[in-house]
JSON list of C-alpha atoms in Angstrom, two decimals:
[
{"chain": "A", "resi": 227, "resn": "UNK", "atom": "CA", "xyz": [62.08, -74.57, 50.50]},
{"chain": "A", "resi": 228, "resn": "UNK", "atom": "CA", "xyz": [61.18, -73.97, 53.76]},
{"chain": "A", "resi": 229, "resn": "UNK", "atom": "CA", "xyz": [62.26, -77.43, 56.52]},
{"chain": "A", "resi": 230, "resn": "UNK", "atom": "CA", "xyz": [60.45, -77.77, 59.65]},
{"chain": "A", "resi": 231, "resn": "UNK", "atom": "CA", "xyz": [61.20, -79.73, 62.58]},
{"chain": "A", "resi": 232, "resn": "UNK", "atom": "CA", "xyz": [57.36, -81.38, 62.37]},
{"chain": "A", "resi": 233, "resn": "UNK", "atom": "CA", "xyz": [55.96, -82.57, 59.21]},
{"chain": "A", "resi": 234, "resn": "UNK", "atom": "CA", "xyz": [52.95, -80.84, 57.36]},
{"chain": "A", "resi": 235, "resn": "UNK", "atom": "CA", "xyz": [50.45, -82.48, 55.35]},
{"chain": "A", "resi": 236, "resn": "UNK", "atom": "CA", "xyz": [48.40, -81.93, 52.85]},
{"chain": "A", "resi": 237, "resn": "UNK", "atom": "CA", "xyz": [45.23, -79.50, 53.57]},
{"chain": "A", "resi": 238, "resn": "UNK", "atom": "CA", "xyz": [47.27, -78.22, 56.75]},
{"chain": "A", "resi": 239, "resn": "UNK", "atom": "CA", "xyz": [46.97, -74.52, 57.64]},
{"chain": "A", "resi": 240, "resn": "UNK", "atom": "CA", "xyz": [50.27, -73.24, 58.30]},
{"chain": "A", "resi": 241, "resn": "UNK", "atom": "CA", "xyz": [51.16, -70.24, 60.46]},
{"chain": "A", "resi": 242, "resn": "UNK", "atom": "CA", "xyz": [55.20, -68.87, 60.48]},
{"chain": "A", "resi": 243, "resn": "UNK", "atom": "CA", "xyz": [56.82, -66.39, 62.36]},
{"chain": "A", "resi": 244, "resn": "UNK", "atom": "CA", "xyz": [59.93, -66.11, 59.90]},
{"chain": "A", "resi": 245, "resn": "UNK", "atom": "CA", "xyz": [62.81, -63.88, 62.04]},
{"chain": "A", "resi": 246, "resn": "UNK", "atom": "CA", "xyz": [66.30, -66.00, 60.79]},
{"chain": "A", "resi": 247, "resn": "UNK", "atom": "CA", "xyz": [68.10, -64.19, 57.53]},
{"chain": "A", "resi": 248, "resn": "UNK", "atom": "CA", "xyz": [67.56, -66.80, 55.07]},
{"chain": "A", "resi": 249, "resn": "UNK", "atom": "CA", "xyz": [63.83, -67.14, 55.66]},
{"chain": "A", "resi": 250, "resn": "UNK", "atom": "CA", "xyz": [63.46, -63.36, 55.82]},
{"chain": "A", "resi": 251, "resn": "UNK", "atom": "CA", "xyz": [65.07, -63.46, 52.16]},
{"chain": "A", "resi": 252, "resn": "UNK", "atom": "CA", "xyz": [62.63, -66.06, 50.86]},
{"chain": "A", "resi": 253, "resn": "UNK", "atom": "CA", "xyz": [60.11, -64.29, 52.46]},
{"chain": "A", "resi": 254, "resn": "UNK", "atom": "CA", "xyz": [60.41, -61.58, 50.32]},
{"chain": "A", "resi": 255, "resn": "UNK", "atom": "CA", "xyz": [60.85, -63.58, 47.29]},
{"chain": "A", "resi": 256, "resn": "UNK", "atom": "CA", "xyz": [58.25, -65.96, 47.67]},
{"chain": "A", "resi": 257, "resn": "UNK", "atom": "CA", "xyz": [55.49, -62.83, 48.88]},
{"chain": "A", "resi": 258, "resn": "UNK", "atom": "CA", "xyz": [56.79, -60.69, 45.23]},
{"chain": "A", "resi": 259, "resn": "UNK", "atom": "CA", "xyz": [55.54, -63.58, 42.77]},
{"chain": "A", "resi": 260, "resn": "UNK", "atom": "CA", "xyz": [51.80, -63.98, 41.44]},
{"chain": "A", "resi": 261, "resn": "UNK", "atom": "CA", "xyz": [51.37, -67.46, 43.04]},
{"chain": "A", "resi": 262, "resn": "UNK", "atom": "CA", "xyz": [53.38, -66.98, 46.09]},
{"chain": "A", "resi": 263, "resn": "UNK", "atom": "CA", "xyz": [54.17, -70.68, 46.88]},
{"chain": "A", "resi": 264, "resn": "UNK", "atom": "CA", "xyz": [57.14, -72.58, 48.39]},
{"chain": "A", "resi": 265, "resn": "UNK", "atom": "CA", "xyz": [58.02, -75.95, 49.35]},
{"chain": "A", "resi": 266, "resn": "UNK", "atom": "CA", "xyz": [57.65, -77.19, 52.64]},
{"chain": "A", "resi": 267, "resn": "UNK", "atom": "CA", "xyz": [59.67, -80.48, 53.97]},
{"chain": "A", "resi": 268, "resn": "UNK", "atom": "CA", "xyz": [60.65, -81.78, 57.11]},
{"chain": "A", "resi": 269, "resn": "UNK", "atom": "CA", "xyz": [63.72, -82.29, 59.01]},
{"chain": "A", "resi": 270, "resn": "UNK", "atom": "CA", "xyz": [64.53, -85.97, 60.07]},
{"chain": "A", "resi": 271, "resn": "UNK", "atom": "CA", "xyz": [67.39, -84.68, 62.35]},
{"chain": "A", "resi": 272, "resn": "UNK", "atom": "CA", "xyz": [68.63, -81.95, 63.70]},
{"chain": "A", "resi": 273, "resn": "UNK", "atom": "CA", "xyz": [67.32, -77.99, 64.01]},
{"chain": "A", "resi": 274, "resn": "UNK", "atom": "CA", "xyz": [65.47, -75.82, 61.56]},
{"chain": "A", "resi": 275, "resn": "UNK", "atom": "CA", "xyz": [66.98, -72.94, 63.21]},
{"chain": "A", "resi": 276, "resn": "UNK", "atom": "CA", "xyz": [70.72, -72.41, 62.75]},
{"chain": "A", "resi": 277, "resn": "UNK", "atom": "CA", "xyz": [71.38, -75.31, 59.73]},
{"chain": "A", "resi": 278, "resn": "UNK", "atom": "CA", "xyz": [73.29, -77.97, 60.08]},
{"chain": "A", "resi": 279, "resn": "UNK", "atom": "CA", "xyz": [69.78, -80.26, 59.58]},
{"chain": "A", "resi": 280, "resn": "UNK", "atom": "CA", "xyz": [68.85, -83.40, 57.51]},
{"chain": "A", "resi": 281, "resn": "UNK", "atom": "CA", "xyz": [66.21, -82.65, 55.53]},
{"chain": "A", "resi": 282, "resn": "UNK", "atom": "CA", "xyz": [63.36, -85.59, 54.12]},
{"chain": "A", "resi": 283, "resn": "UNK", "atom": "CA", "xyz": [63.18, -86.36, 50.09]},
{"chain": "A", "resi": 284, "resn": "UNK", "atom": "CA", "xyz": [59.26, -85.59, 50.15]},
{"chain": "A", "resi": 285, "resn": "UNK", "atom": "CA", "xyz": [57.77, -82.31, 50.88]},
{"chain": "A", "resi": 286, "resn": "UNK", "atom": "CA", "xyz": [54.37, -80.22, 50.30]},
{"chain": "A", "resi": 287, "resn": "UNK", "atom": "CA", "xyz": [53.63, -77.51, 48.13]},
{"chain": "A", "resi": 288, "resn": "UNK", "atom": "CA", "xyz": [52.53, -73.98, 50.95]},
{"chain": "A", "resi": 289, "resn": "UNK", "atom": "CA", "xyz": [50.38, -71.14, 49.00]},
{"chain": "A", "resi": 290, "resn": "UNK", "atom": "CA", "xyz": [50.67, -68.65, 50.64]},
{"chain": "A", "resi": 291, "resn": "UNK", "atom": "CA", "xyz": [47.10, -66.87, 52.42]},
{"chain": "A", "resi": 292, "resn": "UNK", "atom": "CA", "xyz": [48.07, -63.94, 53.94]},
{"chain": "A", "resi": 293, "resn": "UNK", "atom": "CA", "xyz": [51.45, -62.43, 54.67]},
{"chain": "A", "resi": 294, "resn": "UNK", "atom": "CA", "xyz": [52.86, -58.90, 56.95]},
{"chain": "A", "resi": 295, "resn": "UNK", "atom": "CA", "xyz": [56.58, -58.10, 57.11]},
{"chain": "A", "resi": 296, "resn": "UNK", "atom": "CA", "xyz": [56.93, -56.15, 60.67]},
{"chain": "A", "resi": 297, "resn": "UNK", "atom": "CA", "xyz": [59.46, -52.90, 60.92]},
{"chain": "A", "resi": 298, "resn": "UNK", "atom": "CA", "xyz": [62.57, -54.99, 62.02]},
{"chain": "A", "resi": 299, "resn": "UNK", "atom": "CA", "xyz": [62.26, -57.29, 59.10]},
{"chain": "A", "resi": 300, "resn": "UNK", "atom": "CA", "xyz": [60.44, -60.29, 60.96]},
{"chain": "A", "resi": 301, "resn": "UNK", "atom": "CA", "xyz": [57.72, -62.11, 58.74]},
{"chain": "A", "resi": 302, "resn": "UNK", "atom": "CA", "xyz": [54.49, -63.63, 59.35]},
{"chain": "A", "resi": 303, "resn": "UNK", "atom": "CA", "xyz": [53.02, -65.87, 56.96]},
{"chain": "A", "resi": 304, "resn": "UNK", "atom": "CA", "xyz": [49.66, -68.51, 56.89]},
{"chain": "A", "resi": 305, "resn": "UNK", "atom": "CA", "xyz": [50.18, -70.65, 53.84]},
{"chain": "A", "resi": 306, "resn": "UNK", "atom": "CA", "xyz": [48.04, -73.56, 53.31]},
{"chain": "A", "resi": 307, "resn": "UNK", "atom": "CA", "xyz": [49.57, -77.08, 52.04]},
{"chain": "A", "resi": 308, "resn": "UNK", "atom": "CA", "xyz": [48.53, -78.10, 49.08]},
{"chain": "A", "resi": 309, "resn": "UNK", "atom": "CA", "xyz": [49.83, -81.19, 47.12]},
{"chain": "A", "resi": 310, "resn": "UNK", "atom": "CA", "xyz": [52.77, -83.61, 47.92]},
{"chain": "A", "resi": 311, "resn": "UNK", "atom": "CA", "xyz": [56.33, -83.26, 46.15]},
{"chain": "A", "resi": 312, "resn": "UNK", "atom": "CA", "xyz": [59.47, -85.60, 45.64]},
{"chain": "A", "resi": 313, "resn": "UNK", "atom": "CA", "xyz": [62.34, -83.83, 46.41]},
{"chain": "A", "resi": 314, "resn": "UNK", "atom": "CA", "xyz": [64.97, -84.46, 43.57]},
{"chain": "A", "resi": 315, "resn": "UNK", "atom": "CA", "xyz": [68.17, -82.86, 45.28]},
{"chain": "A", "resi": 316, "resn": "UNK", "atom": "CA", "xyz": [68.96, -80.32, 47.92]},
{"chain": "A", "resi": 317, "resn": "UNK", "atom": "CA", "xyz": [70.53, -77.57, 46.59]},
{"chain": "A", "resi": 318, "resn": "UNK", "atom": "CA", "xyz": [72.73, -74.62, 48.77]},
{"chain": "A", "resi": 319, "resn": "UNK", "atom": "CA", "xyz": [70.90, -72.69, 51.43]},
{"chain": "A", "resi": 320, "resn": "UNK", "atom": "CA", "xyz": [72.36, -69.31, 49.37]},
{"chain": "A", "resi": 321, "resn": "UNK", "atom": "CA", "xyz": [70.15, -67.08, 49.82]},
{"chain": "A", "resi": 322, "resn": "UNK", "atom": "CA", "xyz": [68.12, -69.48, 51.62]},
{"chain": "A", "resi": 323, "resn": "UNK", "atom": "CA", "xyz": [66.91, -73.26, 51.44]},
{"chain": "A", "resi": 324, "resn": "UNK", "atom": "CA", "xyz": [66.38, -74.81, 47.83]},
{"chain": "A", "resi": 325, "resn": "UNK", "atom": "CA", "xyz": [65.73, -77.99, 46.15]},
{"chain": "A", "resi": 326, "resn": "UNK", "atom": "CA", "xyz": [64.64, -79.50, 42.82]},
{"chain": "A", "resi": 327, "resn": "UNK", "atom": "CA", "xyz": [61.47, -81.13, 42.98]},
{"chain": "A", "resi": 328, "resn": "UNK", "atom": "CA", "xyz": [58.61, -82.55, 41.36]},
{"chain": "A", "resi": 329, "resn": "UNK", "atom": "CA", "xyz": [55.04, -82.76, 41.92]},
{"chain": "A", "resi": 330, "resn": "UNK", "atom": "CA", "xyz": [54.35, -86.75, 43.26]},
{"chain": "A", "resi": 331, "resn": "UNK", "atom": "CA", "xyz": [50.51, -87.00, 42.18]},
{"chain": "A", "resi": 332, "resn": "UNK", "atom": "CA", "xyz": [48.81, -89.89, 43.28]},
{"chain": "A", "resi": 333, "resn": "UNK", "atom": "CA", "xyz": [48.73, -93.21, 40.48]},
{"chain": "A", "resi": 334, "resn": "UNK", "atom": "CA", "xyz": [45.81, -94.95, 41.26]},
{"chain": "A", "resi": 335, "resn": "UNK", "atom": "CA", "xyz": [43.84, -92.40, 42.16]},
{"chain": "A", "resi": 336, "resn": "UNK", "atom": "CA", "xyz": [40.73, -94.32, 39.83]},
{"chain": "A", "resi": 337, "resn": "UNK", "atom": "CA", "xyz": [40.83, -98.06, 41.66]},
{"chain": "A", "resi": 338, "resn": "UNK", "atom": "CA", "xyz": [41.92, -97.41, 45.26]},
{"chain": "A", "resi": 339, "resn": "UNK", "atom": "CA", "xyz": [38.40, -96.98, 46.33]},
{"chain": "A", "resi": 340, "resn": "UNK", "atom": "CA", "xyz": [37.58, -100.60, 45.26]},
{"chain": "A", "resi": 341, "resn": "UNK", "atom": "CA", "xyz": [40.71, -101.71, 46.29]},
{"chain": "A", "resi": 342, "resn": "UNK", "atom": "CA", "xyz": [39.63, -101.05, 49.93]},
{"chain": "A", "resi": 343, "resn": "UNK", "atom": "CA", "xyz": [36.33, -102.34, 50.17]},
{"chain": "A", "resi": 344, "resn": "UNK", "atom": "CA", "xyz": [32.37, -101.03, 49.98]},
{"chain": "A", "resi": 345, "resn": "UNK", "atom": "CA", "xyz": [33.07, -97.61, 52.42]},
{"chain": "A", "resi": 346, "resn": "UNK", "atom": "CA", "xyz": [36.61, -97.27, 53.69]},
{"chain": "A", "resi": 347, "resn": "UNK", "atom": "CA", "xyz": [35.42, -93.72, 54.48]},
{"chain": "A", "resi": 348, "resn": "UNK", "atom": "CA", "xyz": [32.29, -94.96, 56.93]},
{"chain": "A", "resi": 349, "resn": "UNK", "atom": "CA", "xyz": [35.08, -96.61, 58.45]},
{"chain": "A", "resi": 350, "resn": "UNK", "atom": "CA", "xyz": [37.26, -93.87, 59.16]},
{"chain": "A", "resi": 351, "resn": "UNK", "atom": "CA", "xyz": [34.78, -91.21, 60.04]},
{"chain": "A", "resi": 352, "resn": "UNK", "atom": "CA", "xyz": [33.71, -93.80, 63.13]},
{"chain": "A", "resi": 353, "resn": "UNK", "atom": "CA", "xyz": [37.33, -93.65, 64.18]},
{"chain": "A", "resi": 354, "resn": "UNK", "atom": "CA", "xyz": [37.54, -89.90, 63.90]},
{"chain": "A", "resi": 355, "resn": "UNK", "atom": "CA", "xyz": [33.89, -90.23, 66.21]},
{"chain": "A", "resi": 356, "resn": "UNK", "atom": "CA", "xyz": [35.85, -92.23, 68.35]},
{"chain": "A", "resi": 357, "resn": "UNK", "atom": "CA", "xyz": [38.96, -89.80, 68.97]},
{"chain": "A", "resi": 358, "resn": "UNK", "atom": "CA", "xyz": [36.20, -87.00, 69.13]},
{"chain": "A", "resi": 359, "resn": "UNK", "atom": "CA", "xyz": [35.00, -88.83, 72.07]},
{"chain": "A", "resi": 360, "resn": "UNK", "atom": "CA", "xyz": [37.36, -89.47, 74.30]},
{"chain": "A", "resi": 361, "resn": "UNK", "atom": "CA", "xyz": [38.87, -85.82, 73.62]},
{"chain": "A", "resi": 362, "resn": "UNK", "atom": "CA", "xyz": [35.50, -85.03, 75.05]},
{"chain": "A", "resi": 363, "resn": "UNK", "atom": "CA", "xyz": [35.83, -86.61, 78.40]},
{"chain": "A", "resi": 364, "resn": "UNK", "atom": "CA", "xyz": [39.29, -85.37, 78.46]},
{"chain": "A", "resi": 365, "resn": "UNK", "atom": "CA", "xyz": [38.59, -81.76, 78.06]},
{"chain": "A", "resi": 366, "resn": "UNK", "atom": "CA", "xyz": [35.17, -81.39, 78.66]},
{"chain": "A", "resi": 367, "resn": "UNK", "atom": "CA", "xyz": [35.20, -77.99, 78.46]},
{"chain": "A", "resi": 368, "resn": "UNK", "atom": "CA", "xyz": [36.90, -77.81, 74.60]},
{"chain": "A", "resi": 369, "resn": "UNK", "atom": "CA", "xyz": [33.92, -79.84, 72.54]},
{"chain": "A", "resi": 370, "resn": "UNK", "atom": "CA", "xyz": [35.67, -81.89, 69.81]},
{"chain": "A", "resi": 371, "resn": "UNK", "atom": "CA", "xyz": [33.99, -80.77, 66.04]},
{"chain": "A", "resi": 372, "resn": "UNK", "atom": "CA", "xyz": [34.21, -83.98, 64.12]},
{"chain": "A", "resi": 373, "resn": "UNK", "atom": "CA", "xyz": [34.71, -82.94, 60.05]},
{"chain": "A", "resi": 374, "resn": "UNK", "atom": "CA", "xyz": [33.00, -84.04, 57.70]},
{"chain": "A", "resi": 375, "resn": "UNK", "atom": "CA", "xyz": [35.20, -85.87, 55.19]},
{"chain": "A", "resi": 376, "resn": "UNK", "atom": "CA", "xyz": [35.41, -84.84, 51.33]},
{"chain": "A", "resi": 377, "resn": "UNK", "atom": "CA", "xyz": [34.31, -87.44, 49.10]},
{"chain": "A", "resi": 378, "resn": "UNK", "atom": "CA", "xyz": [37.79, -87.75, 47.55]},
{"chain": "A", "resi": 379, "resn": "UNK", "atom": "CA", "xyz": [39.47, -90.33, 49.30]},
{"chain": "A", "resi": 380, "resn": "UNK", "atom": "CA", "xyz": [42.91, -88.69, 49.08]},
{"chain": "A", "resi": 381, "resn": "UNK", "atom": "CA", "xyz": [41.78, -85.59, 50.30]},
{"chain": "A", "resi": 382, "resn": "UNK", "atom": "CA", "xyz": [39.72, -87.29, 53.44]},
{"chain": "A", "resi": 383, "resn": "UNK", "atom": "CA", "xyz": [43.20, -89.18, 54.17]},
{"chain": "A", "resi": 384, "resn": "UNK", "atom": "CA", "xyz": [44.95, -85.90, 54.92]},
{"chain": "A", "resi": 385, "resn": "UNK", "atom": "CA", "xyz": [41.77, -84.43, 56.68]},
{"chain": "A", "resi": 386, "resn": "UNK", "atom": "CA", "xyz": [41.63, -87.67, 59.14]},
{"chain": "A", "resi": 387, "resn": "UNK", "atom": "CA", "xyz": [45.32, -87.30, 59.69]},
{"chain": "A", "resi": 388, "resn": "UNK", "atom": "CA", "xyz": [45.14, -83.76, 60.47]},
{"chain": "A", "resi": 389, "resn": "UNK", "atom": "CA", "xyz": [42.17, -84.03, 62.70]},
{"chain": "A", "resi": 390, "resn": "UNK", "atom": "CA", "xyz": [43.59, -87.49, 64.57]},
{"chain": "A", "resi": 391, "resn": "UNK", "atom": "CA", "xyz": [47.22, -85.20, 64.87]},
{"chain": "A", "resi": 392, "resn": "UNK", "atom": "CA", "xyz": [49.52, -88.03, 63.94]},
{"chain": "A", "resi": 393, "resn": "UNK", "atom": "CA", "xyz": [52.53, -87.45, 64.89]},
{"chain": "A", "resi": 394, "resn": "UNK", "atom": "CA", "xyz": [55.64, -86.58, 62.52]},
{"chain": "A", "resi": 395, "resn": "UNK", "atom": "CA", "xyz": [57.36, -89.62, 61.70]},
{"chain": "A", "resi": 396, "resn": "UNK", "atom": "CA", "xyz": [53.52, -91.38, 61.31]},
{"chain": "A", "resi": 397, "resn": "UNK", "atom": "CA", "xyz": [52.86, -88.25, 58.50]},
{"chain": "A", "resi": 398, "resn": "UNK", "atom": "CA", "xyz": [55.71, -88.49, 56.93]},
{"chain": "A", "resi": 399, "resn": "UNK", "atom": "CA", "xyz": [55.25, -92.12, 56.57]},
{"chain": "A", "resi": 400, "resn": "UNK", "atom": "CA", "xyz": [52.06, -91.10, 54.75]},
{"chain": "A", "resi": 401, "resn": "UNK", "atom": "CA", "xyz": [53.71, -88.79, 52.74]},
{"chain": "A", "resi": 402, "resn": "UNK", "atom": "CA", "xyz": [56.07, -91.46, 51.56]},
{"chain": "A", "resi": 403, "resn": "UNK", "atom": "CA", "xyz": [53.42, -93.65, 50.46]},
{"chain": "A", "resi": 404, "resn": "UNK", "atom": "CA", "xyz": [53.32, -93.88, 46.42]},
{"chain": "A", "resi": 405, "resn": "UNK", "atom": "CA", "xyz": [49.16, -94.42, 46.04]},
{"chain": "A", "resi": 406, "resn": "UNK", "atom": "CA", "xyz": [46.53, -93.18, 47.46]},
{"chain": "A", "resi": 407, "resn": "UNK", "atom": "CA", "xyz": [44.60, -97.21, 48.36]},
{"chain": "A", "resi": 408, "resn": "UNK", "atom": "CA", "xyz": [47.93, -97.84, 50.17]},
{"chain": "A", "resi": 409, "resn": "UNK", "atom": "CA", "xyz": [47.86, -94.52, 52.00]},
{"chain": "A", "resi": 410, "resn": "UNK", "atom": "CA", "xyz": [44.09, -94.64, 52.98]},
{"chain": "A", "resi": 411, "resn": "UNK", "atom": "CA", "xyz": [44.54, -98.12, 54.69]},
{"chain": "A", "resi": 412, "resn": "UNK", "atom": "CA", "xyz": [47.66, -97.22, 55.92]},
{"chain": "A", "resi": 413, "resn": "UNK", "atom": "CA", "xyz": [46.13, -93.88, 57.55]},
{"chain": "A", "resi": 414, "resn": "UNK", "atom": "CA", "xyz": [42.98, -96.05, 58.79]},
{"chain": "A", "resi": 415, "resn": "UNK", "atom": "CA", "xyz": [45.61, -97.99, 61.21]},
{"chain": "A", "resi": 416, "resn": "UNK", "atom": "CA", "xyz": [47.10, -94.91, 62.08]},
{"chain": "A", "resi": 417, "resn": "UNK", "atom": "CA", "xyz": [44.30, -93.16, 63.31]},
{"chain": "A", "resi": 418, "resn": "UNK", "atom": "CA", "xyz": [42.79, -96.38, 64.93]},
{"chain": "A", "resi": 419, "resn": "UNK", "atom": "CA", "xyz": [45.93, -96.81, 67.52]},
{"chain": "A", "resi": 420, "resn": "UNK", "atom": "CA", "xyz": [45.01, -92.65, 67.75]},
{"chain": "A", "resi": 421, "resn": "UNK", "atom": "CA", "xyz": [41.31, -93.16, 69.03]},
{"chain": "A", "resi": 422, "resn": "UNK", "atom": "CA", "xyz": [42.88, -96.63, 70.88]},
{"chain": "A", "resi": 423, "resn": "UNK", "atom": "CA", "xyz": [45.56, -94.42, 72.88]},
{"chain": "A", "resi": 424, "resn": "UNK", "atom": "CA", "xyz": [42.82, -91.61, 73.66]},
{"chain": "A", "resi": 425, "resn": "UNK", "atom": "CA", "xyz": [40.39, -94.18, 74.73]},
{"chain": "A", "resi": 426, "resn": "UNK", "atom": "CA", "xyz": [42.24, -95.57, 77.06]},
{"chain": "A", "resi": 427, "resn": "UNK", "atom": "CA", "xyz": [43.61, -92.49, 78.42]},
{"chain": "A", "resi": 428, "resn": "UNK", "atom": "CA", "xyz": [40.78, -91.02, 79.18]},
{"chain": "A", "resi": 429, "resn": "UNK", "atom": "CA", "xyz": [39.59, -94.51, 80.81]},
{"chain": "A", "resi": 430, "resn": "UNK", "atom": "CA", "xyz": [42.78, -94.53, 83.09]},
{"chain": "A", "resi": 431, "resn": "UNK", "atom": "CA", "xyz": [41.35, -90.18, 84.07]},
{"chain": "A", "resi": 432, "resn": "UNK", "atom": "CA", "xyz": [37.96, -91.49, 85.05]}
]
């Protein structure tokens, strides 16, 4: 396991530069395996550097992309998040962080779509547009991409969240959420007050 100080979501790309002992040990052990992958969970207080933190019950699964130990025994690795887990128990940090988990799949993964109405994705792709826009008159000189959403619900949710860049305790909120209908509504509201907050900064700019 591998606790951060922000919390990564599904879909996320995820660059480390891995220097402290224990993480250069599960470097190395995660890099040696045929599917190098490792949990990923975040820290509701305290440091991830040093101990001494309080680490969240739900995490994400990180396969690792690409990977280069340096000569002093630094790491850099890009992992990419893939699925949600509940974390079971934290286990000792010897040789470095571990936990039993479980994968947390989604229950309802069949009805949330008509739980939600005709097109909760029409919905939030127009509140993605609107974040896109007001980035635009904020930084008119980095244009805003808007994705284009998969056609799996839970896999838009994460995309939206990603793209709107919720903030921690707002993702891990998401992350906590048992079904995906719940999540997707949930995430709509989110990134709403997102577009709300850039729209009205960029008003107050001019």
């Amino acid at each position: 396991m591998f606790p951060l100080e922000h919390t990564v979501a599904p879909t996320a790309v995820v660059p480390l530069h891995i220097f402290e002992p224990r993480y250069r040990a599960l470097a190395a052990a995660v890099t040696s395996l045929d599917e190098p992958e490792f949990g990923i969970a975040p820290i509701e207080r305290g440091r991830e550097v040093g101990g001494e933190d309080v680490r969240a019950d739900v995490a994400v699964v990180a396969r690792v992309v690409d990977f280069e130990e340096y000569p002093d025994g630094r790491w850099a690795l890009i992992a990419v998040a893939t699925r949600r887990l509940r974390v079971i128990e934290w286990l000792t940090d010897d040789p470095y962080p571990r936990a039993r988990v479980e994968d947390w799949p989604d229950d309802d993964a069949d009805r949330y779509v008509a739980q939600l109405g005709d097109d909760p994705l029409t919905t939030m792709t127009a509140e993605l547009e609107r974040i896109g826009a007001a980035v635009a008159r904020l930084q008119p000189d980095h244009p805003v991409d808007v994705p284009t959403l998969s056609d799996d619900p839970a896999q838009a949710t994460w995309e939206a969240a990603g793209f709107a860049q919720l903030n921690s305790l707002d993702t891990t909120t998401l992350l906590r959420t048992p079904g995906a209908a719940e999540r997707l509504h949930l995430a709509e509201g989110l990134v709403r007050e997102r577009a709300e907050m850039l729209e009205a900064l960029a008003d107050e700019r001019g």
